[in-house]
Coordinates of C-alpha atoms and ligand atoms in Angstrom, one line a residue:
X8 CA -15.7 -24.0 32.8
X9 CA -14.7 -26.8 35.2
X10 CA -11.8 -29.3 33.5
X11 CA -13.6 -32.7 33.0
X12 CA -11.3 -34.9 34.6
X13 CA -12.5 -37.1 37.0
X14 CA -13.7 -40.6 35.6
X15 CA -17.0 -40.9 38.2
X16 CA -19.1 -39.0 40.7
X17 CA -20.5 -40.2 43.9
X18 CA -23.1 -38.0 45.5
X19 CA -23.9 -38.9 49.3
X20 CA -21.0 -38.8 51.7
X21 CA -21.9 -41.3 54.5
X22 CA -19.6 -43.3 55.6
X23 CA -20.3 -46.0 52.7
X24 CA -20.1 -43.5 50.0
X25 CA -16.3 -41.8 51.2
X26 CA -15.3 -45.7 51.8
X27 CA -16.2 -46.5 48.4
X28 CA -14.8 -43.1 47.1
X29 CA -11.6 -43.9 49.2
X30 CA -11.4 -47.8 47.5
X31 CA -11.8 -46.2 43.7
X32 CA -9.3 -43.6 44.6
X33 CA -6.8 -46.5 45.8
X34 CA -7.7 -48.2 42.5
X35 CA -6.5 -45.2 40.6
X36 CA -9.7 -43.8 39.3
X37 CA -10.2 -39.9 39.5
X38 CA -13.8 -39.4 41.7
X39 CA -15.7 -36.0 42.0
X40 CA -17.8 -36.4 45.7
X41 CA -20.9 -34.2 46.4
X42 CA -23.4 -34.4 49.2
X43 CA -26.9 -32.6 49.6
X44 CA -25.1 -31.0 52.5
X45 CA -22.9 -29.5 50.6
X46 CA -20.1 -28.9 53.3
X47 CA -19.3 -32.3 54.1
X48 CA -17.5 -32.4 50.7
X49 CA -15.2 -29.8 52.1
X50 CA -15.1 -31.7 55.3
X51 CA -14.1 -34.7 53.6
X52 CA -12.0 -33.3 51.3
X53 CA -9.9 -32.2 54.0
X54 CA -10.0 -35.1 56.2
X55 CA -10.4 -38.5 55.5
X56 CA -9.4 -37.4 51.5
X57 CA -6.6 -35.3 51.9
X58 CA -3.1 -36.3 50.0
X59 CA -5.3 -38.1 47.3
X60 CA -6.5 -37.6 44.3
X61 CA -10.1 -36.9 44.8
X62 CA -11.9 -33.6 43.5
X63 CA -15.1 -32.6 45.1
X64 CA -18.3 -30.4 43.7
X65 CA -20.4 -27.0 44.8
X66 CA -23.3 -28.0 43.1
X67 CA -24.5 -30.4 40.7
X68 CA -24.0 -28.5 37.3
X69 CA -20.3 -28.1 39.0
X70 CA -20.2 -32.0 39.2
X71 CA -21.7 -32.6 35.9
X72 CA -18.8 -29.9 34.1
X73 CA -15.9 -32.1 36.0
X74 CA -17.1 -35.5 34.5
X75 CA -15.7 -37.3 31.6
X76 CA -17.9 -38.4 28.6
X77 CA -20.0 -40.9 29.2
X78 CA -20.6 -39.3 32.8
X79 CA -21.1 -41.7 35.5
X80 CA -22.8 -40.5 38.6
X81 CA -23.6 -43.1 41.5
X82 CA -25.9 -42.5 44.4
X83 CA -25.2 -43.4 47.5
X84 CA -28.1 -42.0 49.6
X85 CA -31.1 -42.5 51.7
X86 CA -33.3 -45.0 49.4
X87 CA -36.7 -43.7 48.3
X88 CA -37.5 -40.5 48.5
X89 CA -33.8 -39.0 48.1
X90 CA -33.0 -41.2 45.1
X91 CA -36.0 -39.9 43.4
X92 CA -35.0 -36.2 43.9
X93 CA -31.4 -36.7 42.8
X94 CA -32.3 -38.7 39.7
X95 CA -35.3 -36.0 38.9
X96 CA -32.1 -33.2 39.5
X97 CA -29.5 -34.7 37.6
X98 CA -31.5 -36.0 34.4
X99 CA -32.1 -32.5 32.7
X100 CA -28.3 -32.0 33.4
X101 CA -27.3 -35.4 31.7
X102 CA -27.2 -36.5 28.3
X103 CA -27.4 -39.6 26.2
X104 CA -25.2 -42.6 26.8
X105 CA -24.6 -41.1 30.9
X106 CA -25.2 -43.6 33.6
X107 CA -26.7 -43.0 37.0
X108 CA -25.6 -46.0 39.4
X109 CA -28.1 -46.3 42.3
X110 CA -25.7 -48.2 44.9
X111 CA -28.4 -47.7 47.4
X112 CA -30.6 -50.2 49.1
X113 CA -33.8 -49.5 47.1
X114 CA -36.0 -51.6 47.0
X115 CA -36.0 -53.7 43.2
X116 CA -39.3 -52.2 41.9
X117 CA -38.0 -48.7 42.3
X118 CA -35.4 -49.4 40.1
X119 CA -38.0 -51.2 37.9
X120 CA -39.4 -48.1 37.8
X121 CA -36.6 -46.2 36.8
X122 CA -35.5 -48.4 33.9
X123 CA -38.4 -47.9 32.4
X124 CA -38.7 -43.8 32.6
X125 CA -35.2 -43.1 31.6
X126 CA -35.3 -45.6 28.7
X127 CA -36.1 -43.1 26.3
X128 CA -34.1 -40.2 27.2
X129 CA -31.1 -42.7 26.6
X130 CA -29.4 -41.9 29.7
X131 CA -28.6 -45.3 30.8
X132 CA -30.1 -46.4 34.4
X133 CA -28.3 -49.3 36.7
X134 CA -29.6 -50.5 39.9
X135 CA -26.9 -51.8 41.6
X136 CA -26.8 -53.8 45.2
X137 CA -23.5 -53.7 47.7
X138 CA -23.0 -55.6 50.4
X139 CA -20.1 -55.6 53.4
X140 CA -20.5 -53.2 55.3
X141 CA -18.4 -49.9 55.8
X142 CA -15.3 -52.5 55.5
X143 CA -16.4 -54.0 52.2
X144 CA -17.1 -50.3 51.1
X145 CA -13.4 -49.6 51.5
X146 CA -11.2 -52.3 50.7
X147 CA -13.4 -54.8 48.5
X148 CA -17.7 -55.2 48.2
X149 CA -19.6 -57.6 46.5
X150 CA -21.3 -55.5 43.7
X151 CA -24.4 -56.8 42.0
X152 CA -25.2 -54.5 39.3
X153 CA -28.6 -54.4 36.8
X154 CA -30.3 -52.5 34.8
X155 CA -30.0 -50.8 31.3
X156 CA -26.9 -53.8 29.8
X157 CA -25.8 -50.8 27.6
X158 CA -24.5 -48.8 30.6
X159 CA -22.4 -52.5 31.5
X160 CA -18.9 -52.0 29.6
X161 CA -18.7 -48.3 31.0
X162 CA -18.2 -49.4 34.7
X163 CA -17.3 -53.1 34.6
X164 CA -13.7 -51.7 34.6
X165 CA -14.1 -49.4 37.7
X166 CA -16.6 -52.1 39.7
X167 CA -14.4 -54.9 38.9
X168 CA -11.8 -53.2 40.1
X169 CA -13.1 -52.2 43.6
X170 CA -14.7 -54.8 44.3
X171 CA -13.6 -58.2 46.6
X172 CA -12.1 -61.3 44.7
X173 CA -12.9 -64.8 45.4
X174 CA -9.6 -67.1 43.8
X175 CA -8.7 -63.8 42.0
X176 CA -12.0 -63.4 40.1
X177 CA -14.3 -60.4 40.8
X178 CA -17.3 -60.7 43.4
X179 CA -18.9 -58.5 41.0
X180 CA -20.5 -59.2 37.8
X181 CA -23.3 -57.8 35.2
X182 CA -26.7 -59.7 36.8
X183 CA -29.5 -58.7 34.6
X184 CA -32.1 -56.5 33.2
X185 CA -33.8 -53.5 35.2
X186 CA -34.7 -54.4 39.2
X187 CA -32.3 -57.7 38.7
X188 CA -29.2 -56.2 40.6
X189 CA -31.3 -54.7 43.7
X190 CA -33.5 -58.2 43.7
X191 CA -30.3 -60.2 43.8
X192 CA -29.2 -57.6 46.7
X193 CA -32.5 -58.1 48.6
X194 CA -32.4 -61.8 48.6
X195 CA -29.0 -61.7 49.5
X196 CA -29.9 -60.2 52.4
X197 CA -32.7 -63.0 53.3
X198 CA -30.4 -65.8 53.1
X199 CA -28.4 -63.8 55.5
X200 CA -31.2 -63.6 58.0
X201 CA -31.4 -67.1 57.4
X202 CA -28.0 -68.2 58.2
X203 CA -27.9 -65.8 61.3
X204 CA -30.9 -67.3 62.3
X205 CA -29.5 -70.8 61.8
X206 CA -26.3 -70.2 63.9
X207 CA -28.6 -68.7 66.7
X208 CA -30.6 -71.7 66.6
X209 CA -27.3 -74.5 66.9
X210 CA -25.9 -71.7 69.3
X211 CA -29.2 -72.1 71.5
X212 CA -29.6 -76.0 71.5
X213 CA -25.4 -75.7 72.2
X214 CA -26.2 -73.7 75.2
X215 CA -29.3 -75.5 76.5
X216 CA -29.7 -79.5 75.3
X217 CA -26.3 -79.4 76.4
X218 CA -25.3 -77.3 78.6
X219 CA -21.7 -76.1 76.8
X220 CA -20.2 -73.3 78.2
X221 CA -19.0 -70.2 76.1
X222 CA -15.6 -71.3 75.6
X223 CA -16.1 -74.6 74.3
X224 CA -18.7 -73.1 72.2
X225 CA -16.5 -71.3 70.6
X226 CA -14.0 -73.7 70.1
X227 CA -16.5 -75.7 68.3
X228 CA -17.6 -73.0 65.8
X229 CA -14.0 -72.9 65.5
X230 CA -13.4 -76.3 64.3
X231 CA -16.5 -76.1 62.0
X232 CA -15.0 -72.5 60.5
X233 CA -12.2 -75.0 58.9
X234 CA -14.2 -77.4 57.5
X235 CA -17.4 -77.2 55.0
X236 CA -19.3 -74.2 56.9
X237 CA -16.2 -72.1 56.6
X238 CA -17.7 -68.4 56.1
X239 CA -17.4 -64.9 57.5
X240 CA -20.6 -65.5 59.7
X241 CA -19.3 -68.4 61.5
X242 CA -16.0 -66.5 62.0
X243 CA -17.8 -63.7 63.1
X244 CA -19.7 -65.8 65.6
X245 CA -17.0 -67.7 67.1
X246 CA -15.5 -64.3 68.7
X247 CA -18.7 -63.1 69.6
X248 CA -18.4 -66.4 71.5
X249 CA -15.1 -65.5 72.8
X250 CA -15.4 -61.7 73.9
X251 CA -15.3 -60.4 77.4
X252 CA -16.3 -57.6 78.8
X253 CA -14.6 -54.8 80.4
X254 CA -15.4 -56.7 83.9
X255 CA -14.0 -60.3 82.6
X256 CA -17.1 -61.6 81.9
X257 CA -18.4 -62.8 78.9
X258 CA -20.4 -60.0 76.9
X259 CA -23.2 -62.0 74.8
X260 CA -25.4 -63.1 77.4
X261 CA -26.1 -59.7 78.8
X262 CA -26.9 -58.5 75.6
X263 CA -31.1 -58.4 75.5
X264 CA -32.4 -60.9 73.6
X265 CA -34.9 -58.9 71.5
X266 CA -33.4 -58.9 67.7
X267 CA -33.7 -55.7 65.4
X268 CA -34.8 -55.6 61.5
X269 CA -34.8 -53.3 58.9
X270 CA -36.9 -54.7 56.5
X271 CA -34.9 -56.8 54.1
X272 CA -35.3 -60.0 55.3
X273 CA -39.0 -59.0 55.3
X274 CA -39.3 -57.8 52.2
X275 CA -37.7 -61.3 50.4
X276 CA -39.9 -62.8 52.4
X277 CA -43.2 -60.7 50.8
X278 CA -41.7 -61.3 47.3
X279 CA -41.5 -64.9 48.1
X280 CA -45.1 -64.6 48.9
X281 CA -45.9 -62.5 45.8
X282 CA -43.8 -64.8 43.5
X283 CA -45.5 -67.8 44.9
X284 CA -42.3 -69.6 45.8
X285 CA -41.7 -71.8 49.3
X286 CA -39.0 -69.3 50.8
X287 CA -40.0 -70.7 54.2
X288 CA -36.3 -71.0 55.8
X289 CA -36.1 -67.0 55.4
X290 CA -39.7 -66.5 56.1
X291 CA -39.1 -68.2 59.9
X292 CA -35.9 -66.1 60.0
X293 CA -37.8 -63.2 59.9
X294 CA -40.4 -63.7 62.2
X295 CA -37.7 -65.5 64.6
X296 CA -36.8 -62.1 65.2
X297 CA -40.5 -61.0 65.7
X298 CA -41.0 -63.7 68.6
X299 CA -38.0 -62.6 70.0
X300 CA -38.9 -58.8 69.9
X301 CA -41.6 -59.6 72.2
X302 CA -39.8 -59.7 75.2
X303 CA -41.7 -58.9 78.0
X304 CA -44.8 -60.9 76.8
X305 CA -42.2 -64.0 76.9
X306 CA -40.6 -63.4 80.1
X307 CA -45.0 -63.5 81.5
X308 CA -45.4 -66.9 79.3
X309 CA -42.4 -68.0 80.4
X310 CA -44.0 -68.5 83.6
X311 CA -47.6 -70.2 82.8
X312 CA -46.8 -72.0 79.4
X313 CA -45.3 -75.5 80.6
X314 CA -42.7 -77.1 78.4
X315 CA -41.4 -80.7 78.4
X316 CA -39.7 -82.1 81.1
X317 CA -37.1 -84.2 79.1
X318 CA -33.2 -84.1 79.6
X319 CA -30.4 -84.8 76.5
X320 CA -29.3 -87.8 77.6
X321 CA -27.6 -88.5 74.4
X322 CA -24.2 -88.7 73.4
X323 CA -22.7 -85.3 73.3
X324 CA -20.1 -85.4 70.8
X325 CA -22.2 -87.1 68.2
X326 CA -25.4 -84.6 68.8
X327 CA -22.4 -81.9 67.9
X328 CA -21.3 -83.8 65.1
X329 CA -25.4 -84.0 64.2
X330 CA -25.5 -80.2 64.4
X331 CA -22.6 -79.3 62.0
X332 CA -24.4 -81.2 60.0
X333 CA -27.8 -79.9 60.3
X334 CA -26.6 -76.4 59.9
X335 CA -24.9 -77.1 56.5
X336 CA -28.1 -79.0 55.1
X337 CA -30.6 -76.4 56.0
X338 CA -27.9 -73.5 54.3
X339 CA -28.1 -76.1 51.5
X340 CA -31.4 -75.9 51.7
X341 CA -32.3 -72.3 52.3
X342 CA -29.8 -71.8 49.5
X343 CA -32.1 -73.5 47.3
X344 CA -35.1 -71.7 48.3
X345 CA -33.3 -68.7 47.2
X346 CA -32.5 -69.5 44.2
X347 CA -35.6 -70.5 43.4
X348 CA -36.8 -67.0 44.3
X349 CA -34.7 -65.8 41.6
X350 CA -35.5 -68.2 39.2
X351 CA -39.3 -66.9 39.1
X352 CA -38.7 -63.3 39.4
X353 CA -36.6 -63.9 36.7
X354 CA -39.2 -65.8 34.6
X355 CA -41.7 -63.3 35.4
X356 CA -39.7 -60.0 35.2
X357 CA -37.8 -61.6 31.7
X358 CA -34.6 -61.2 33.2
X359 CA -31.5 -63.4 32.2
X360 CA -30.2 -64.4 35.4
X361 CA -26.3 -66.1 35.2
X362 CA -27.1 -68.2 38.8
X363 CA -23.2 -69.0 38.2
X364 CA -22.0 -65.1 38.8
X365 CA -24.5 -64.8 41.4
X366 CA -23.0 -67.0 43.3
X367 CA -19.7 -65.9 43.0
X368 CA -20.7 -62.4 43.5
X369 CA -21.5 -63.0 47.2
X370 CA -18.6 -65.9 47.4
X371 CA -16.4 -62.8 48.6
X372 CA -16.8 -59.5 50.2
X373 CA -20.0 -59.9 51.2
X374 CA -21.6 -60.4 54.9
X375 CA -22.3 -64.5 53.3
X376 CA -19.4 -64.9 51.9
X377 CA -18.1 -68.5 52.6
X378 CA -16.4 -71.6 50.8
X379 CA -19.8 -73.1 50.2
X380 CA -21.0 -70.9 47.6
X381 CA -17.7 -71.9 45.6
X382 CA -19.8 -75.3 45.3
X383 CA -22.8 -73.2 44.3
X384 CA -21.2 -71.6 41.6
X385 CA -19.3 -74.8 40.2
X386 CA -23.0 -76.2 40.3
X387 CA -24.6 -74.0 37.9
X388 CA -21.2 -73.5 36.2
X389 CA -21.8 -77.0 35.4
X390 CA -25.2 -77.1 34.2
X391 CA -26.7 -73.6 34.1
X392 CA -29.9 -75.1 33.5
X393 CA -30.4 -76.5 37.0
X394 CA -34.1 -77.2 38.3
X395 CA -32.9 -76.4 41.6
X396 CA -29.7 -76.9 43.4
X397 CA -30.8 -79.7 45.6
X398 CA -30.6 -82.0 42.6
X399 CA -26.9 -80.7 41.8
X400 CA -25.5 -84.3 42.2
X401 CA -22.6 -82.5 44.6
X402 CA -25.5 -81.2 46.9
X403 CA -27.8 -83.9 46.7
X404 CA -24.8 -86.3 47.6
X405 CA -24.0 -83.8 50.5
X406 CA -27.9 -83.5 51.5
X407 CA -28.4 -87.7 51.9
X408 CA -25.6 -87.6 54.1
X409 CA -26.6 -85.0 56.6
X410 CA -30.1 -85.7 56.2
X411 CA -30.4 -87.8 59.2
X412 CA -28.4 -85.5 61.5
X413 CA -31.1 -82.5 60.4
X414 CA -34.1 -85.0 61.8
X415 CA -31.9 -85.5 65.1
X416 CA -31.0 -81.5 65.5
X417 CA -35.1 -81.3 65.2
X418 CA -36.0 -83.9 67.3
X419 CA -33.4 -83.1 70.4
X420 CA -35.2 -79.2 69.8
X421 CA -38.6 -80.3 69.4
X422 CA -37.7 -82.9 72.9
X423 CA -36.3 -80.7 74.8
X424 CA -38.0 -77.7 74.0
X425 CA -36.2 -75.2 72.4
X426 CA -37.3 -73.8 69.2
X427 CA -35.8 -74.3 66.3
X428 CA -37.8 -72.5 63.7
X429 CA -35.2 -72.7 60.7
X430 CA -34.1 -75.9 61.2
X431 CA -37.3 -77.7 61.2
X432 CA -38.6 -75.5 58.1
X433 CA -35.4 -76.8 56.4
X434 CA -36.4 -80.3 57.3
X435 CA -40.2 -79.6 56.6
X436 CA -39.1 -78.1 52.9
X437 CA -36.6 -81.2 52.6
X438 CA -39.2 -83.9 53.0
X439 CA -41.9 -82.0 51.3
X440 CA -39.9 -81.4 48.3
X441 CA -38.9 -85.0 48.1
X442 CA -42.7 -86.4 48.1
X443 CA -44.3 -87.4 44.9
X444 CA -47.3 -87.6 47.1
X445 CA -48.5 -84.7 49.8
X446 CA -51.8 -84.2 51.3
X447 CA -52.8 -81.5 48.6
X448 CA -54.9 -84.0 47.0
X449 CA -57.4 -83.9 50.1
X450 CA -56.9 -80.0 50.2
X451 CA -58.3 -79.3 46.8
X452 CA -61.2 -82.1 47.6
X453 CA -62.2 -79.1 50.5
X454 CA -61.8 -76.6 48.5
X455 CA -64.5 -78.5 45.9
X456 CA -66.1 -79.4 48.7
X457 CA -67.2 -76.2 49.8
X458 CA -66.5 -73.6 47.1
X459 CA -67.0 -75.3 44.2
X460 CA -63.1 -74.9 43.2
X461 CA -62.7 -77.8 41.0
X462 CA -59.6 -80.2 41.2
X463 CA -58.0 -82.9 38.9
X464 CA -57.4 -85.8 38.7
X465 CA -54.1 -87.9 38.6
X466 CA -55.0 -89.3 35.5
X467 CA -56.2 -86.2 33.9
X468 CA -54.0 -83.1 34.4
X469 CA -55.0 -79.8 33.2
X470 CA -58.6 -81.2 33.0
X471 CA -60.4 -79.5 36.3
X472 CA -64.3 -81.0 37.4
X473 CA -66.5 -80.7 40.1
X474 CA -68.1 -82.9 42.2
X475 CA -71.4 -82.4 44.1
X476 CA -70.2 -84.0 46.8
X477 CA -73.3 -83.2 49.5
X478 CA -75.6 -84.3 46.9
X479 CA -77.4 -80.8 47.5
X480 CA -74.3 -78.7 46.7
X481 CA -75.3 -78.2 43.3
X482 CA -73.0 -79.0 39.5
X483 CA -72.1 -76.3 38.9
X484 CA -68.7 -74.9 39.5
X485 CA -67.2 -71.9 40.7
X486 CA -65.4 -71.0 37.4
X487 CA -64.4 -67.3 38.6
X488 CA -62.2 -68.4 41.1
X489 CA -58.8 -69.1 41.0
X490 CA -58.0 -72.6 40.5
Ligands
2AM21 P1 -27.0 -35.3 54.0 O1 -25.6 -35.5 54.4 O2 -27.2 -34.0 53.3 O3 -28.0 -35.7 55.1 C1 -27.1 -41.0 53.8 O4 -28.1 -40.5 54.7 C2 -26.9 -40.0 52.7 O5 -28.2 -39.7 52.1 C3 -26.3 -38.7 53.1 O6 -25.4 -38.3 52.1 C4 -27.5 -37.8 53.1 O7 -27.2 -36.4 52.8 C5 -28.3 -38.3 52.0 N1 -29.8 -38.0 52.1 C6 -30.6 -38.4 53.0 N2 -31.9 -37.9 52.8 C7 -31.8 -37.2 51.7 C8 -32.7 -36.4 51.0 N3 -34.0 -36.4 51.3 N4 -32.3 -35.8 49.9 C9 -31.0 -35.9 49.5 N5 -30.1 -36.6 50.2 C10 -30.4 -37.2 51.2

């Protein structure tokens, strides 16, 4: 019988799982590493973990003997399909009060679905999201753990202690109830594409409303990196900015312009849909990168499809100054959206959101870590209640002062012919969410119009009618459809 010393197991030895096996080991924790391929643990037990304290397993009963009481045994494999098969192994193995920890990318309704299954054999299911990369893995991710609460207190201490800090307090906290921690995780990841998206845009109108070269590019995002748009992505972007190649020149505009996904951003922007709430910013994002996958269909537009023949003839260093500022009001912006995301899902799914902990679980380690969501954080730290965080009075201040420069970043794009998707969806949100009065009033006269739909009127919410309005169209309405 196998001595039951080590304090977790991690089963899948990519190179997130050893980097996060490598960051609890340098944390003092005792870990037990298996893999489906069973001789990469040899292979890593003699490599990359040799001269520390980390045991590895033969099998999963072997795994299982080695594990202290409650055992804790996290995933860290292909989501889907290999989840499923590991859970399905591992749960006649396990007993009551064990945790599995799916630190996987699954998607939130899998882990929804797992909550719900295991609940009554009391071993104790957490979904948990981690973000920063292979670098995060090792010296510091942002952790968003959900699921079963009861499993919580068993790994706060081991999580908290791997994971980044943000002004000495842990980027990783207990998020909610079943899917919560991988839905946190899978927005995070939309508000990523939409502040990569955002920078591309301001990079773009940068390079051609006025004509800046690379170097002075980068000195800008440079400047901006020390002021309110201080993050990891703007960092990130100035050296992109900055690198050469091997041949002296500049590397980033060889590079194709035909962007990659792999679903994230996508599938935010499906629950957005689902949920019914205006995620638009993320939504562009994503199909941003669809436009700009189609490459060669472009490069043959490019040569029929006429565009404007205006020039900037503005004043450059103010049209800068109106960027900075557009860029932080539609992250403001597309912030919000998020958050409002989460604040359905969590009406819907019953899960107690802290909007407070999210935010400082992605203030650090993560690839959208920045200042700004220190702001975010202090806003629903203040009032944990709020409708939405453009009416933070911080935010709301910040938003009437940049307002203006987002209507002149959309303008000069919209002039000159360069499209800026995100931006003008920020702006588009922005001005829509400020209107007592839009157009819906005439839309749900069309929809009576022709199916019957009913509408209300402003002096009589909740009270829907009908009007014949052809005169041949008939009373009645069409009560089985949704109003
Ligand atoms: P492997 O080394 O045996 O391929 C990332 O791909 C991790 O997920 C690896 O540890 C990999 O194990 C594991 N993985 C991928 N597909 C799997 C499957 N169908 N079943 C079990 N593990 C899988």
């Amino acid at each position: 019988m196998a001595e039951a010393k080590a304090d977790i197991a991690l089963i899948g030895l990519a190179v997130m799982g050893q980097n996060l096996i490598l960051n609890m080991d340098s944390k003092g924790f005792v870990v037990c590493a298996f893999n489906r391929t069973v001789e990469k643990v040899d292979q890593f037990l003699a490599n990359e973990a040799k001269g520390t304290k980390i045991i590895g397993a033969k099998s999963l009963e072997d795994m299982v003997a080695k594990l202290k009481k409650p055992r804790k045994v996290m995933l860290l494999v292909k989501a889907g399909f290999a989840v499923d098969e590991f859970v399905k192994k591992l749960l006649p193995l396990l007993e009551k009060g064990d945790i599995i920890i799916d630190g996987g990318n699954s998607q939130y309704m899998d882990t929804q679905r797992w909550c719900k299954e295991l609940a009554p054999t009391g071993v104790h299911y957490i979904g948990m999201g981690v973000s920063g990369g292979e670098d995060g893995a090792r010296y510091g991710p942002s952790l968003m753990p959900g699921g079963h609460p009861a499993a919580w207190p068993h790994v706060k201490p081991i999580f908290q202690a791997i994971c980044a800090k943000a002004n000495n307090e842990p980027c990783c906290d207990w998020v909610g109830e079943d899917g919560a921690g991988h839905f946190v995780k899978m927005v995070h990841n939309g508000i990523e594409y939409g502040d990569m998206q955002l920078i591309c845009e301001v990079y773009h109108l940068m390079k051609d409303v006025l004509s800046m070269d690379q170097s002075e590019m980068a000195q800008v995002f440079d400047e901006w990196n020390k002021g309110e748009l201080d993050s990891f992505l703007i960092e990130i972007t100035r050296d992109i900015l900055k690198y050469k190649d091997t041949d002296g020149n500049f590397l980033l505009p060889k590079i194709r312009d035909a962007a990659g996904q792999k679903g994230t951003g996508k599938w935010t922007g499906i629950s957005a849909l689902e949920y019914g709430v205006p995620v638009t910013l993320i939504g562009e994002a994503v199909f941003a990168r669809c436009l700009s996958a189609l490459k060669d269909e472009r490069e043959l537009a490019s040569k029929t499809l006429p565009g404007p023949s205006t020039k900037f003839s503005g004043n450059k260093k103010e049209f800068l100054e109106h960027l900075r500022k557009a860029l932080y009001a539609s992250k403001v912006i597309s912030y919000a959206q998020g958050f409002m995301l989460l604040r359905e899902a969590a009406k819907v799914n019953k899960w107690n959101l802290n909007y407070g902990s999210i935010a400082l679980m992605w203030r650090g380690g993560c690839i959208i870590r920045s200042v700004f969501l220190g702001n975010i954080k202090d806003a629903f730290t203040k009032n944990p209640n709020l409708t939405n965080l453009l009416l933070d009075p911080y935010f709301s201040a910040q938003l009437s002062a940049a307002q203006q420069s987002l209507r002149q970043a959309v303008a000069q794009a919209a002039l000159c012919g360069t499209p800026a998707p995100a931006l003008a969806a920020a702006l588009a949100f922005y001005d829509g969410y400020r209107a007592a009065h839009l157009p819906a009033n005439l839309l749900q006269a069309q929809r009576d119009y022709f199916g019957a739909h009913t509408y209300e009127l402003l002096t009589k919410p909740g009270d829907f009618i009908h009007t014949n309005w052809t005169g041949h169209g008939g009373n009645v309405s069409a009560s089985t459809y949704n109003k």
